[in-house]
Coordinates of C-alpha atoms in Angstrom, one line a residue:
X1 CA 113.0 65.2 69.5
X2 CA 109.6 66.2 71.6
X3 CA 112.2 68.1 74.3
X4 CA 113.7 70.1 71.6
X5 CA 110.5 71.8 70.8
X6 CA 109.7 72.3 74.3
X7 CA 113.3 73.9 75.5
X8 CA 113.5 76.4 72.0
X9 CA 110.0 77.6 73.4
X10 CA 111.8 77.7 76.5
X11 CA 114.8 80.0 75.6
X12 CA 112.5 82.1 73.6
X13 CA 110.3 82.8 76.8
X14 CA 113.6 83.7 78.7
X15 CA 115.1 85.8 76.0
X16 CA 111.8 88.0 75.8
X17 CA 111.4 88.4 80.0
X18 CA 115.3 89.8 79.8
X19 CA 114.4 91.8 77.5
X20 CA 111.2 92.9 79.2
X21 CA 113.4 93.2 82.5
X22 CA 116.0 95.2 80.3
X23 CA 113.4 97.8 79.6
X24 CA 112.4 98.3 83.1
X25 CA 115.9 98.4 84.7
X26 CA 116.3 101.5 81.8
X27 CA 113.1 102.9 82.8
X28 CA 114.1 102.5 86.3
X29 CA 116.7 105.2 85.9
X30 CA 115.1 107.5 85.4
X31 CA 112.4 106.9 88.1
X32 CA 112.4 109.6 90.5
X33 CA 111.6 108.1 94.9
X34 CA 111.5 110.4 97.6
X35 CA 112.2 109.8 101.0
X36 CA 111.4 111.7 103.9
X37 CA 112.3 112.3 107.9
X38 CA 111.2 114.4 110.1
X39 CA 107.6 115.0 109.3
X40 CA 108.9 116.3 105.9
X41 CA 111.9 118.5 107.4
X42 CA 114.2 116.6 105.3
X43 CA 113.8 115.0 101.8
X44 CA 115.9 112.8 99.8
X45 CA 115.4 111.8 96.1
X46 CA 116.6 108.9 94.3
X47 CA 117.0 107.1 91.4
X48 CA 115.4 103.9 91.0
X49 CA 118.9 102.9 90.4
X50 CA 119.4 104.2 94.0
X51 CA 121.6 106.8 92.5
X52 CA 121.1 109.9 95.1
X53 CA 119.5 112.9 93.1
X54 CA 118.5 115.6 95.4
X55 CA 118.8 115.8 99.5
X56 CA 116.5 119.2 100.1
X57 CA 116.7 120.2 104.3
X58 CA 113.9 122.8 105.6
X59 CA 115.9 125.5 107.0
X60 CA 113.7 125.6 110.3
X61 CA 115.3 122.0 111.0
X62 CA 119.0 123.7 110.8
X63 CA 120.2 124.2 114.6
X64 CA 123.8 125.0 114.7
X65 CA 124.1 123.4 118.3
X66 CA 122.4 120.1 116.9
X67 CA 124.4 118.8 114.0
X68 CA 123.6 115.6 115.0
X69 CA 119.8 115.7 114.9
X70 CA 120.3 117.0 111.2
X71 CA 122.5 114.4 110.5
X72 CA 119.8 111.5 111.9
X73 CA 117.1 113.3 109.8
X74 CA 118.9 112.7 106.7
X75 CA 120.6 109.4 106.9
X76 CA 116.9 108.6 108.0
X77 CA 115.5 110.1 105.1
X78 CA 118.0 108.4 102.5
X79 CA 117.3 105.0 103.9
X80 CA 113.6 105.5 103.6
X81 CA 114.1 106.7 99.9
X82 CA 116.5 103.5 99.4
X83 CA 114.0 101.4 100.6
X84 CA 111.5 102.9 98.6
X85 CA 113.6 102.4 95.4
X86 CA 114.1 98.8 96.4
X87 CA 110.2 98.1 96.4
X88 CA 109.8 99.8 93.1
X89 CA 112.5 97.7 91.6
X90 CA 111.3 94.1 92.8
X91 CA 107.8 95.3 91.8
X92 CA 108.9 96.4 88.2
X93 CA 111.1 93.6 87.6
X94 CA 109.3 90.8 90.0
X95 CA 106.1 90.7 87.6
X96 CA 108.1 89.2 84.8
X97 CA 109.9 86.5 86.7
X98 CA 106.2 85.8 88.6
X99 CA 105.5 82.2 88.7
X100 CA 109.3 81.2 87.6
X101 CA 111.6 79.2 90.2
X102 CA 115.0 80.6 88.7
X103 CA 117.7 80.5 91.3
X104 CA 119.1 83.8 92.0
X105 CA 116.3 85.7 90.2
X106 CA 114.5 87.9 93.0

């Protein structure tokens, strides 16, 4: 019976890191990442569930006869913020896996 010991201190060390990783995926929501193009011309904000909050555009970037370059700035800007949010989440929820070889954990 030494194993038994050994795996109930095992499942109490995973129960309390997912509910240590429960905590932070809430906190995560309401985590506010900007992203940015443009030198600042364009801004977009996310959720650190990569739920899109805000997208705020500088009117001196707004050219009627380059819809395109607008366009660029903020599907630039959304992927930066995106990535972003991806960082914070593997950094919030990675220090609580650290040193654990789980398959398909981070």
């Amino acid at each position: 019976m030494r194993g038994g010991g050994n795996m109930q201190q095992m499942m109490k060390q995973m129960q309390k890191m997912q509910k240590k990783m429960a905590e932070e995926q809430e906190k995560l929501k309401e985590e506010k990442i900007e992203g940015t193009a443009g030198g600042g011309m364009v801004t977009v904000v996310v959720s650190g569930h990569k739920e899109i909050l805000d997208v705020i555009i500088k009117e001196d970037v707004v050219d009627p006869e380059d819809i395109e370059m607008l366009q660029d700035l903020v599907l630039a800007a959304t992927n930066d913020a995106l990535t972003k949010a991806d960082d914070v989440t593997a950094d919030r929820l990675g220090k609580h896996t650290k040193g654990l070889n789980i398959p398909g954990m981070m």
